[in-house]
Coordinates of N, CA and C in Angstrom, one line a residue:
Chain A
E1 N 14.8 -6.7 -0.4 CA 14.0 -5.5 -0.4 C 12.6 -5.8 -0.8
A2 N 11.5 -5.3 0.0 CA 10.3 -5.6 -0.4 C 9.8 -5.0 -1.6
G3 N 8.9 -5.5 -2.4 CA 8.4 -4.9 -3.7 C 7.1 -4.0 -3.5
V4 N 6.5 -3.7 -4.3 CA 5.3 -2.8 -4.3 C 4.2 -3.8 -3.8
T5 N 3.6 -3.5 -2.8 CA 2.4 -4.2 -2.3 C 1.0 -3.5 -2.3
Q6 N 0.1 -4.3 -2.5 CA -1.4 -3.6 -2.9 C -2.3 -4.4 -2.0
F7 N -3.3 -3.6 -1.3 CA -4.2 -4.3 -0.5 C -5.7 -3.8 -0.8
P8 N -6.7 -4.6 -0.9 CA -6.7 -6.0 -0.9 C -6.4 -6.6 -2.1
S9 N -6.2 -7.8 -2.4 CA -5.9 -8.6 -3.5 C -7.2 -8.7 -4.4
H10 N -8.3 -8.7 -3.5 CA -9.6 -8.8 -4.3 C -10.6 -8.1 -3.5
S11 N -11.5 -7.5 -4.2 CA -12.6 -6.8 -3.5 C -13.8 -7.0 -4.5
V12 N -14.9 -7.4 -3.6 CA -16.2 -7.4 -4.3 C -17.2 -6.6 -3.8
I13 N -17.9 -5.8 -4.4 CA -18.7 -4.7 -3.6 C -19.9 -4.6 -4.6
E14 N -21.0 -3.9 -4.0 CA -22.3 -3.6 -4.8 C -22.2 -2.3 -5.5
K15 N -22.8 -2.0 -6.4 CA -23.0 -0.8 -7.0 C -23.6 0.1 -6.2
G16 N -22.8 1.4 -6.2 CA -23.1 2.4 -5.0 C -22.3 2.4 -3.8
Q17 N -21.7 1.3 -3.4 CA -20.9 1.3 -2.3 C -19.5 2.0 -2.7
T18 N -18.7 2.2 -1.5 CA -17.4 2.8 -1.6 C -16.2 1.8 -1.4
V19 N -15.2 1.8 -2.1 CA -14.0 0.9 -2.0 C -12.6 1.8 -1.9
T20 N -11.8 1.5 -1.0 CA -10.5 2.0 -1.0 C -9.6 1.0 -1.1
L21 N -8.8 1.4 -2.1 CA -7.6 0.3 -2.5 C -6.2 1.1 -1.9
R22 N -5.2 0.3 -1.5 CA -4.1 0.8 -0.9 C -2.9 0.3 -1.6
C23 N -1.9 1.1 -1.8 CA -0.5 0.8 -2.6 C 0.5 1.2 -1.6
D24 N 1.3 0.3 -1.3 CA 2.6 0.6 -0.5 C 3.9 0.5 -1.5
P25 N 4.4 1.5 -1.9 CA 5.5 1.5 -2.9 C 6.8 1.1 -2.2
I26 N 7.9 0.7 -3.0 CA 9.1 0.3 -2.5 C 9.6 1.6 -1.8
S27 N 10.2 1.3 -0.4 CA 10.7 2.2 0.3 C 11.8 3.2 -0.4
G28 N 11.6 4.5 -0.4 CA 12.5 5.4 -0.8 C 12.0 6.0 -2.6
H29 N 11.0 5.2 -3.0 CA 10.5 5.6 -4.2 C 9.6 6.7 -4.0
D30 N 10.0 7.9 -4.7 CA 9.3 9.1 -4.7 C 8.0 9.1 -5.8
N31 N 8.1 8.3 -6.8 CA 7.2 8.3 -7.7 C 6.3 7.1 -7.7
L32 N 4.9 7.5 -7.7 CA 3.9 6.3 -7.4 C 2.8 6.7 -8.7
Y33 N 2.7 5.4 -9.2 CA 1.8 5.5 -10.5 C 0.5 4.5 -10.1
W34 N -0.8 4.9 -10.6 CA -1.9 4.1 -10.6 C -2.2 3.7 -12.2
Y35 N -2.6 2.5 -12.3 CA -3.1 2.1 -13.6 C -4.3 1.2 -13.3
R36 N -5.0 1.0 -14.4 CA -6.2 -0.1 -14.3 C -6.5 -0.6 -15.5
R37 N -6.7 -2.0 -15.5 CA -7.1 -3.0 -16.7 C -8.4 -3.5 -16.6
V38 N -9.2 -2.8 -17.3 CA -10.6 -3.5 -17.5 C -10.4 -4.6 -18.3
M39 N -11.3 -5.6 -18.0 CA -11.2 -7.0 -18.6 C -11.0 -7.0 -20.0
G40 N -9.9 -7.7 -20.4 CA -9.7 -7.9 -21.7 C -9.1 -6.8 -22.5
K41 N -9.1 -5.8 -21.9 CA -8.5 -4.6 -22.5 C -7.0 -3.9 -22.2
E42 N -6.6 -2.9 -22.6 CA -5.1 -2.5 -22.3 C -5.3 -2.0 -20.8
I43 N -3.9 -2.0 -20.3 CA -3.7 -1.3 -19.0 C -3.7 0.2 -19.3
K44 N -4.4 0.9 -18.7 CA -4.5 2.3 -18.7 C -3.9 3.1 -17.5
F45 N -3.2 4.2 -17.9 CA -2.7 5.0 -16.7 C -3.7 6.0 -16.2
L46 N -3.7 6.0 -14.8 CA -4.6 6.8 -14.1 C -4.0 8.1 -13.7
L47 N -3.1 8.0 -12.8 CA -2.3 9.1 -12.3 C -0.9 8.8 -11.8
H48 N -0.1 9.8 -11.6 CA 1.1 9.8 -11.1 C 1.6 10.8 -10.0
F49 N 1.9 10.3 -9.0 CA 2.4 11.2 -7.7 C 4.1 11.3 -7.6
V50 N 4.4 12.5 -7.4 CA 5.7 12.7 -7.0 C 5.6 13.3 -5.5
K51 N 6.1 12.3 -4.8 CA 6.0 12.5 -3.3 C 4.4 12.7 -3.2
E52 N 4.0 13.6 -2.2 CA 2.5 13.7 -1.9 C 1.9 14.5 -3.1
S53 N 2.6 15.0 -4.2 CA 1.9 15.9 -5.2 C 1.4 15.1 -6.5
K54 N 0.4 15.4 -6.8 CA -0.2 14.9 -8.1 C 0.6 15.4 -9.3
Q55 N 1.4 14.7 -10.0 CA 2.2 15.4 -11.1 C 1.4 15.3 -12.4
D56 N 0.5 14.2 -12.6 CA -0.3 14.0 -13.8 C -1.6 13.1 -13.4
E57 N -2.7 13.6 -13.5 CA -3.8 12.9 -13.2 C -4.7 12.9 -14.3
S58 N -4.2 13.0 -15.5 CA -5.1 13.1 -16.7 C -5.9 11.7 -17.2
G59 N -5.4 10.5 -16.7 CA -6.1 9.3 -16.7 C -7.3 9.1 -15.8
M60 N -7.4 9.9 -14.8 CA -8.5 9.6 -13.9 C -9.9 9.7 -14.6
P61 N -10.9 8.6 -14.5 CA -11.9 8.6 -15.3 C -12.9 9.7 -15.0
N62 N -13.1 9.8 -13.8 CA -14.1 11.0 -13.4 C -14.0 11.3 -11.9
N63 N -14.9 12.1 -11.5 CA -14.7 12.6 -10.0 C -15.1 11.7 -8.9
R64 N -15.7 10.4 -9.4 CA -15.7 9.4 -8.5 C -14.6 8.8 -7.9
F65 N -13.5 9.1 -8.5 CA -12.2 8.5 -8.2 C -11.3 9.4 -7.5
L66 N -10.7 9.1 -6.3 CA -10.0 10.2 -5.5 C -8.7 9.5 -5.1
A67 N -7.6 10.0 -5.4 CA -6.2 9.4 -5.1 C -5.6 10.3 -4.1
E68 N -5.0 9.6 -3.1 CA -4.2 10.4 -2.2 C -3.1 9.7 -1.8
R69 N -2.0 10.6 -1.5 CA -0.8 10.1 -1.0 C -0.2 11.1 0.2
T70 N -0.9 11.1 1.2 CA -0.5 11.8 2.4 C 1.0 11.3 3.1
G71 N 1.7 12.5 3.2 CA 3.0 12.1 3.7 C 4.1 11.7 2.7
G72 N 3.6 11.3 1.5 CA 4.4 10.9 0.3 C 4.9 9.4 0.5
T73 N 4.2 8.6 1.3 CA 4.5 7.2 1.4 C 3.5 6.2 0.6
Y74 N 2.6 5.8 1.4 CA 1.5 4.9 0.7 C 0.5 5.8 0.1
S75 N 0.0 5.2 -0.9 CA -1.3 5.8 -1.5 C -2.6 5.2 -1.4
T76 N -3.7 5.8 -1.4 CA -5.1 5.2 -1.6 C -5.6 5.6 -2.7
L77 N -6.6 4.8 -3.3 CA -7.5 5.1 -4.4 C -8.8 4.6 -4.0
K78 N -9.7 5.7 -3.9 CA -11.1 5.7 -3.4 C -12.0 5.7 -4.6
V79 N -13.0 4.9 -4.7 CA -14.0 4.8 -5.6 C -15.3 5.0 -5.0
Q80 N -15.9 6.2 -5.2 CA -17.2 6.5 -4.3 C -18.2 7.4 -5.3
P81 N -19.3 6.8 -5.5 CA -19.9 5.4 -5.4 C -19.3 4.7 -6.6
A82 N -19.2 3.5 -6.3 CA -18.7 2.4 -7.5 C -19.8 2.2 -8.5
E83 N -19.3 2.1 -9.6 CA -20.2 1.7 -10.8 C -19.7 0.5 -11.3
L84 N -20.7 -0.2 -12.1 CA -20.4 -1.5 -12.7 C -19.0 -1.5 -13.6
E85 N -19.0 -0.4 -14.3 CA -17.7 -0.2 -15.3 C -16.5 -0.1 -14.5
D86 N -16.6 0.2 -13.3 CA -15.3 0.3 -12.5 C -14.5 -1.0 -12.3
S87 N -15.3 -2.2 -12.5 CA -14.7 -3.4 -12.3 C -13.5 -3.6 -13.2
G88 N -12.3 -4.2 -12.5 CA -11.0 -4.4 -13.2 C -10.0 -4.7 -12.2
V89 N -8.7 -4.6 -12.6 CA -7.5 -4.9 -11.8 C -6.9 -3.4 -12.0
Y90 N -6.6 -3.1 -10.7 CA -5.9 -1.8 -10.6 C -4.4 -2.1 -9.9
F91 N -3.7 -1.6 -10.9 CA -2.2 -1.7 -10.5 C -1.7 -0.6 -10.2
C92 N -0.6 -0.8 -9.1 CA 0.3 0.3 -8.6 C 1.6 0.1 -9.1
A93 N 2.4 1.2 -9.2 CA 3.8 1.0 -9.7 C 4.6 2.1 -8.9
S94 N 5.8 1.8 -8.6 CA 6.7 2.9 -8.1 C 8.0 3.0 -8.8
S95 N 8.7 4.3 -8.7 CA 10.1 4.3 -9.4 C 10.8 5.3 -8.4
Q96 N 12.1 5.1 -8.4 CA 12.9 6.0 -7.7 C 13.1 7.4 -8.4
T97 N 13.3 7.1 -9.6 CA 13.2 8.4 -10.7 C 12.0 8.4 -11.4
A98 N 11.8 9.3 -12.3 CA 10.8 9.3 -13.3 C 11.2 8.6 -14.5
A99 N 12.3 8.1 -14.7 CA 12.7 7.3 -15.7 C 11.9 6.2 -15.8
L100 N 11.1 5.8 -16.9 CA 10.1 4.8 -16.9 C 10.7 3.4 -17.0
H101 N 11.9 3.3 -17.2 CA 12.2 1.7 -17.2 C 12.3 1.4 -15.8
E102 N 12.3 2.3 -14.8 CA 12.4 1.7 -13.5 C 11.1 1.4 -12.9
Q103 N 10.1 1.6 -13.5 CA 8.7 1.3 -12.7 C 8.7 -0.1 -12.3
F104 N 8.4 -0.2 -11.0 CA 8.1 -1.6 -10.4 C 6.7 -1.8 -10.1
F105 N 6.0 -2.9 -10.6 CA 4.6 -3.2 -10.4 C 4.3 -3.8 -9.4
G106 N 3.1 -3.6 -8.7 CA 2.5 -4.5 -7.6 C 1.7 -5.3 -8.2
P107 N 1.1 -6.5 -7.5 CA 0.3 -7.5 -7.8 C -1.0 -7.0 -8.3
G108 N -1.5 -5.9 -8.2 CA -2.9 -5.5 -8.5 C -3.9 -5.8 -7.5
T109 N -4.9 -5.1 -7.6 CA -6.2 -5.4 -6.8 C -7.4 -5.8 -7.8
R110 N -7.9 -6.8 -7.7 CA -9.0 -7.0 -8.6 C -10.2 -6.7 -7.9
L111 N -11.0 -5.6 -8.7 CA -12.3 -5.0 -8.2 C -13.3 -5.5 -8.9
T112 N -14.3 -6.1 -8.1 CA -15.6 -6.6 -9.0 C -16.8 -5.7 -8.3
V113 N -17.5 -5.0 -9.1 CA -18.7 -4.4 -8.7 C -20.0 -5.0 -9.4
L114 N -20.8 -5.4 -8.4 CA -21.9 -6.2 -8.8 C -23.2 -5.4 -8.8
Chain B
A1 N -5.5 9.9 -30.8 CA -4.8 9.7 -29.6 C -3.8 8.5 -29.9
Q2 N -2.6 8.5 -29.1 CA -1.6 7.6 -29.1 C -2.2 6.3 -28.6
S3 N -1.7 5.1 -29.3 CA -2.1 3.9 -29.1 C -1.3 2.9 -29.4
V4 N -1.2 1.6 -28.9 CA -0.4 0.5 -29.1 C -1.4 -0.6 -29.5
S5 N -1.0 -1.2 -30.5 CA -1.8 -2.5 -31.0 C -1.0 -3.8 -30.9
Q6 N -1.5 -4.8 -30.3 CA -0.9 -6.1 -30.3 C -1.9 -6.9 -31.2
H7 N -1.3 -7.5 -32.1 CA -2.3 -8.2 -33.0 C -2.9 -9.4 -32.7
N8 N -2.3 -10.1 -31.8 CA -2.7 -11.5 -31.5 C -3.1 -11.5 -30.0
H9 N -4.4 -11.8 -29.7 CA -4.9 -11.9 -28.3 C -4.4 -13.1 -27.6
H10 N -4.4 -14.3 -28.3 CA -3.8 -15.5 -27.7 C -3.1 -16.4 -28.7
V11 N -2.0 -16.8 -28.3 CA -1.2 -17.7 -29.1 C -0.8 -18.8 -28.4
I12 N -1.1 -20.0 -29.2 CA -0.6 -21.3 -28.6 C 0.4 -22.0 -29.4
L13 N 1.6 -22.3 -28.8 CA 2.7 -22.8 -29.3 C 3.0 -24.2 -28.8
S14 N 3.9 -25.2 -29.3 CA 4.5 -26.0 -28.8 C 5.8 -25.7 -28.3
E15 N 6.5 -26.6 -27.3 CA 7.8 -26.1 -27.0 C 8.6 -26.4 -28.0
A16 N 9.6 -25.5 -27.9 CA 10.6 -25.4 -29.2 C 10.3 -24.7 -30.3
A17 N 9.1 -24.4 -30.5 CA 8.6 -23.5 -31.6 C 9.3 -22.1 -31.3
S18 N 9.3 -21.3 -32.6 CA 9.7 -20.0 -32.7 C 8.5 -19.1 -32.4
L19 N 8.8 -18.0 -31.7 CA 7.7 -16.9 -31.3 C 8.1 -15.6 -31.9
E20 N 7.0 -15.2 -32.6 CA 7.0 -13.7 -32.8 C 5.6 -12.9 -32.4
L21 N 5.8 -12.0 -31.5 CA 4.5 -11.2 -31.1 C 4.6 -9.9 -31.9
G22 N 3.5 -9.5 -32.5 CA 3.5 -8.2 -33.2 C 3.1 -7.0 -32.3
C23 N 3.7 -5.9 -32.4 CA 3.4 -4.7 -31.8 C 3.5 -3.5 -32.8
N24 N 2.4 -2.8 -32.9 CA 2.6 -1.6 -33.6 C 2.1 -0.3 -32.8
Y25 N 2.6 0.9 -32.9 CA 2.3 1.8 -32.1 C 1.8 3.1 -33.1
S26 N 0.9 4.1 -32.5 CA 0.5 5.1 -33.4 C 1.0 6.5 -32.6
Y27 N 2.4 7.0 -33.3 CA 2.7 8.2 -32.7 C 3.8 8.6 -33.5
G28 N 3.9 9.9 -34.1 CA 4.8 10.3 -34.9 C 6.2 10.7 -34.3
G29 N 6.2 11.0 -33.0 CA 7.2 11.5 -32.5 C 8.1 10.5 -31.8
T30 N 9.2 11.0 -30.8 CA 10.0 10.1 -30.2 C 9.3 9.2 -29.2
V31 N 9.7 8.1 -29.2 CA 9.2 7.1 -28.2 C 10.1 6.2 -27.6
N32 N 9.9 5.8 -26.4 CA 10.6 4.6 -25.8 C 9.7 3.4 -25.9
L33 N 10.3 2.3 -26.1 CA 9.5 1.1 -26.3 C 9.8 0.0 -25.3
F34 N 8.8 -0.7 -24.9 CA 8.9 -1.7 -23.9 C 8.2 -3.1 -24.2
W35 N 8.6 -4.2 -23.5 CA 7.8 -5.3 -23.4 C 7.8 -5.8 -22.0
Y36 N 6.5 -5.8 -21.4 CA 6.5 -6.2 -20.1 C 5.8 -7.7 -20.1
V37 N 6.1 -8.6 -19.1 CA 5.6 -10.0 -19.1 C 4.8 -10.1 -17.7
Q38 N 3.7 -10.8 -17.6 CA 3.0 -11.1 -16.3 C 2.8 -12.6 -16.5
Y39 N 3.8 -13.3 -15.6 CA 3.7 -14.7 -15.4 C 2.5 -15.0 -14.6
P40 N 1.8 -16.3 -14.6 CA 0.7 -16.6 -13.8 C 1.0 -16.2 -12.3
G41 N 0.2 -15.7 -11.7 CA 0.3 -15.3 -10.3 C 1.4 -14.3 -9.9
Q42 N 2.0 -13.8 -10.8 CA 3.2 -12.9 -10.4 C 3.0 -11.3 -11.0
H43 N 3.7 -10.5 -10.6 CA 3.8 -9.2 -10.9 C 3.9 -8.9 -12.3
L44 N 3.6 -7.9 -12.9 CA 4.2 -7.3 -14.3 C 5.7 -7.0 -14.1
Q45 N 6.4 -7.5 -14.9 CA 7.8 -7.2 -14.9 C 8.5 -6.9 -16.4
L46 N 9.4 -6.1 -16.3 CA 10.1 -5.6 -17.5 C 10.8 -6.7 -18.2
L47 N 10.5 -7.1 -19.4 CA 11.1 -8.1 -20.2 C 12.4 -7.4 -21.1
L48 N 12.1 -6.2 -21.7 CA 13.2 -5.5 -22.4 C 12.7 -4.1 -22.7
K49 N 13.6 -3.4 -23.2 CA 13.3 -1.9 -23.5 C 14.2 -1.3 -24.6
Y50 N 13.9 -0.4 -25.3 CA 14.4 0.3 -26.2 C 14.3 2.0 -26.0
F51 N 15.4 2.5 -25.9 CA 15.5 4.0 -25.8 C 16.1 4.6 -26.9
S52 N 17.2 4.1 -27.4 CA 17.8 4.6 -28.6 C 19.1 3.6 -29.0
G53 N 19.6 3.9 -30.2 CA 20.9 3.0 -30.5 C 20.4 1.8 -31.2
D54 N 21.1 0.7 -31.2 CA 20.9 -0.6 -31.8 C 19.4 -0.9 -31.8
P55 N 18.7 -1.1 -32.8 CA 17.2 -1.2 -32.8 C 17.0 -2.7 -32.5
L56 N 17.9 -3.5 -32.4 CA 17.7 -4.9 -32.0 C 18.0 -5.1 -30.6
V57 N 17.2 -5.2 -29.7 CA 17.4 -5.2 -28.3 C 17.3 -6.7 -27.7
K58 N 18.0 -6.9 -26.6 CA 17.9 -8.2 -26.1 C 17.5 -8.1 -24.7
G59 N 16.6 -9.0 -24.2 CA 15.9 -8.8 -22.9 C 16.4 -10.2 -22.1
I60 N 15.6 -10.4 -21.1 CA 15.8 -11.5 -20.2 C 15.2 -12.8 -20.8
K61 N 15.7 -13.9 -20.5 CA 15.2 -15.2 -20.8 C 15.1 -15.5 -22.4
G62 N 16.2 -14.9 -23.0 CA 16.4 -15.2 -24.4 C 15.5 -14.4 -25.3
F63 N 14.7 -13.4 -24.8 CA 13.8 -12.7 -25.7 C 14.5 -11.5 -26.3
E64 N 14.1 -11.2 -27.5 CA 14.7 -10.0 -28.2 C 13.6 -9.2 -28.9
A65 N 13.8 -8.1 -29.1 CA 12.7 -7.3 -30.0 C 13.4 -6.3 -30.9
E66 N 12.8 -6.1 -32.1 CA 13.4 -5.1 -33.1 C 12.5 -4.0 -33.4
F67 N 13.2 -2.8 -33.1 CA 12.5 -1.5 -33.5 C 12.6 -1.2 -35.0
I68 N 11.6 -1.2 -35.7 CA 11.6 -0.7 -37.0 C 10.7 0.6 -37.1
K69 N 11.6 1.6 -37.2 CA 10.8 3.0 -37.1 C 10.0 3.1 -38.2
S70 N 10.2 2.8 -39.5 CA 9.4 2.9 -40.6 C 8.1 2.3 -40.7
K71 N 8.2 1.3 -39.8 CA 6.7 0.5 -39.7 C 6.3 0.8 -38.4
F72 N 6.7 1.7 -37.6 CA 6.1 1.8 -36.3 C 6.0 0.6 -35.4
S73 N 6.7 -0.4 -35.5 CA 6.6 -1.7 -34.9 C 7.8 -2.1 -33.9
F74 N 7.5 -2.9 -33.0 CA 8.6 -3.3 -32.1 C 8.1 -4.8 -31.6
N75 N 8.2 -5.8 -32.6 CA 8.0 -7.1 -32.4 C 8.8 -7.9 -31.6
L76 N 8.3 -8.8 -30.7 CA 9.0 -9.5 -29.7 C 9.3 -10.9 -30.3
R77 N 10.4 -11.4 -30.2 CA 10.8 -12.6 -30.8 C 11.6 -13.7 -29.9
K78 N 11.4 -14.8 -30.0 CA 12.2 -15.8 -29.2 C 12.3 -17.1 -30.1
P79 N 13.5 -17.6 -30.3 CA 13.9 -18.6 -31.3 C 13.1 -19.8 -30.9
S80 N 13.2 -20.2 -29.6 CA 12.6 -21.5 -29.1 C 12.1 -21.3 -27.6
V81 N 10.7 -21.4 -27.7 CA 9.9 -21.2 -26.6 C 10.0 -22.5 -25.7
Q82 N 9.9 -22.1 -24.3 CA 9.8 -23.2 -23.3 C 8.4 -23.1 -22.6
W83 N 8.0 -24.3 -22.0 CA 6.7 -24.1 -21.1 C 6.6 -22.9 -20.1
S84 N 7.7 -22.7 -19.7 CA 7.7 -21.7 -18.5 C 7.5 -20.2 -19.2
D85 N 7.5 -20.1 -20.5 CA 7.2 -18.9 -21.2 C 5.7 -18.5 -21.1
T86 N 5.0 -19.5 -20.7 CA 3.5 -19.2 -20.6 C 3.3 -18.0 -19.8
A87 N 2.6 -17.0 -20.3 CA 2.5 -15.7 -19.6 C 1.5 -14.8 -20.6
E88 N 1.3 -13.6 -20.0 CA 0.7 -12.6 -20.9 C 1.8 -11.6 -21.1
Y89 N 1.8 -11.1 -22.3 CA 2.9 -10.1 -22.7 C 2.3 -8.9 -23.2
F90 N 2.8 -7.8 -22.7 CA 2.2 -6.5 -22.9 C 3.4 -5.5 -23.7
C91 N 3.1 -5.0 -24.9 CA 3.9 -4.0 -25.4 C 3.5 -2.8 -25.0
A92 N 4.5 -1.8 -24.7 CA 4.1 -0.5 -24.3 C 5.0 0.6 -24.7
V93 N 4.6 1.8 -24.7 CA 5.5 2.8 -25.1 C 5.2 4.2 -24.1
T94 N 6.3 4.9 -24.2 CA 6.1 6.2 -23.5 C 6.6 7.1 -24.6
L95 N 6.0 8.3 -24.4 CA 6.2 9.4 -25.4 C 7.1 10.3 -24.7
Y96 N 8.1 10.8 -25.5 CA 9.1 11.7 -25.0 C 8.6 13.0 -24.3
S97 N 7.4 13.4 -24.9 CA 6.8 14.6 -24.5 C 6.1 14.4 -23.1
S98 N 5.9 13.0 -22.9 CA 5.0 12.7 -21.6 C 5.5 11.7 -20.8
A99 N 6.7 11.6 -20.4 CA 7.5 10.6 -19.9 C 6.7 9.9 -18.5
S100 N 5.7 10.5 -18.0 CA 5.5 9.8 -16.8 C 4.3 8.7 -17.1
K101 N 3.7 8.6 -18.2 CA 2.8 7.6 -18.3 C 3.1 6.6 -19.4
I102 N 3.0 5.4 -19.1 CA 3.0 4.0 -20.1 C 1.8 4.0 -20.7
I103 N 1.9 3.8 -21.9 CA 0.8 3.4 -22.7 C 1.0 2.0 -23.2
F104 N -0.1 1.2 -22.7 CA 0.1 -0.3 -23.1 C -0.7 -0.7 -24.2
G105 N -0.4 -1.7 -24.8 CA -1.2 -2.4 -25.7 C -2.3 -3.5 -24.8
S106 N -3.1 -4.2 -25.4 CA -4.3 -5.0 -24.7 C -3.6 -6.4 -24.3
G107 N -2.4 -6.6 -24.7 CA -1.8 -7.8 -24.1 C -1.9 -9.1 -25.1
T108 N -1.0 -9.9 -25.0 CA -1.2 -11.2 -25.7 C -0.8 -12.3 -24.8
R109 N -1.8 -13.2 -24.9 CA -1.5 -14.3 -23.9 C -1.0 -15.5 -24.8
L110 N 0.2 -16.0 -24.0 CA 0.9 -17.0 -24.8 C 0.9 -18.4 -24.0
S111 N 0.2 -19.3 -24.6 CA 0.1 -20.7 -23.9 C 1.2 -21.6 -24.6
I112 N 1.9 -22.3 -24.0 CA 3.0 -23.3 -24.5 C 2.5 -24.5 -24.1
R113 N 2.4 -25.4 -25.0 CA 1.9 -26.9 -24.8 C 3.3 -27.8 -24.6
P114 N 3.3 -28.4 -23.5 CA 4.6 -29.1 -23.1 C 4.9 -30.5 -24.1

């Protein structure tokens, strides 16, 4: 069974540019989560999808971040325009149910904003 | 705000030494507790979890953790570490009232000298 995949693995962009991160959850998992780790700090929750609906987006930092999950399969997280403080590792996780012990994490996308 | 504190940022041990990584959380209500591990180049994966019952929980690879409610702690232990335990370890909680988001600590990097 394929795990959670994320693309790209690394992205280096300049301040003011746009970047789109993609997450493909484990097939059949209705729940999809985005997290972010800024260097040296804790991994922070961004938002939670149930199928295509946003269940909880309380962790989204500001309106420069837009997450979508059209069709309830893969998800994208767009940052527009990117700022220096957006640099970090963005993790995606998925689960079949909302029971948290079942969240499976992807490898993360390392975003560097110059 | 709820938070998780990991006291050690970087721990260096020799093989066969005993390990204890500290974790404290700040929340007065019901919590679920987790330890995740990220081996070099790999995904975050669940090491062990506590939901209820016996406060001493055993996980994979010989790890265990003890929940002490009065101290708001969930320390991770292993009697004898191996070089392959080199990784970053994250303590995490979920709140009963908000089960969709995981609250992580800042992580402890463990380096084992062969």
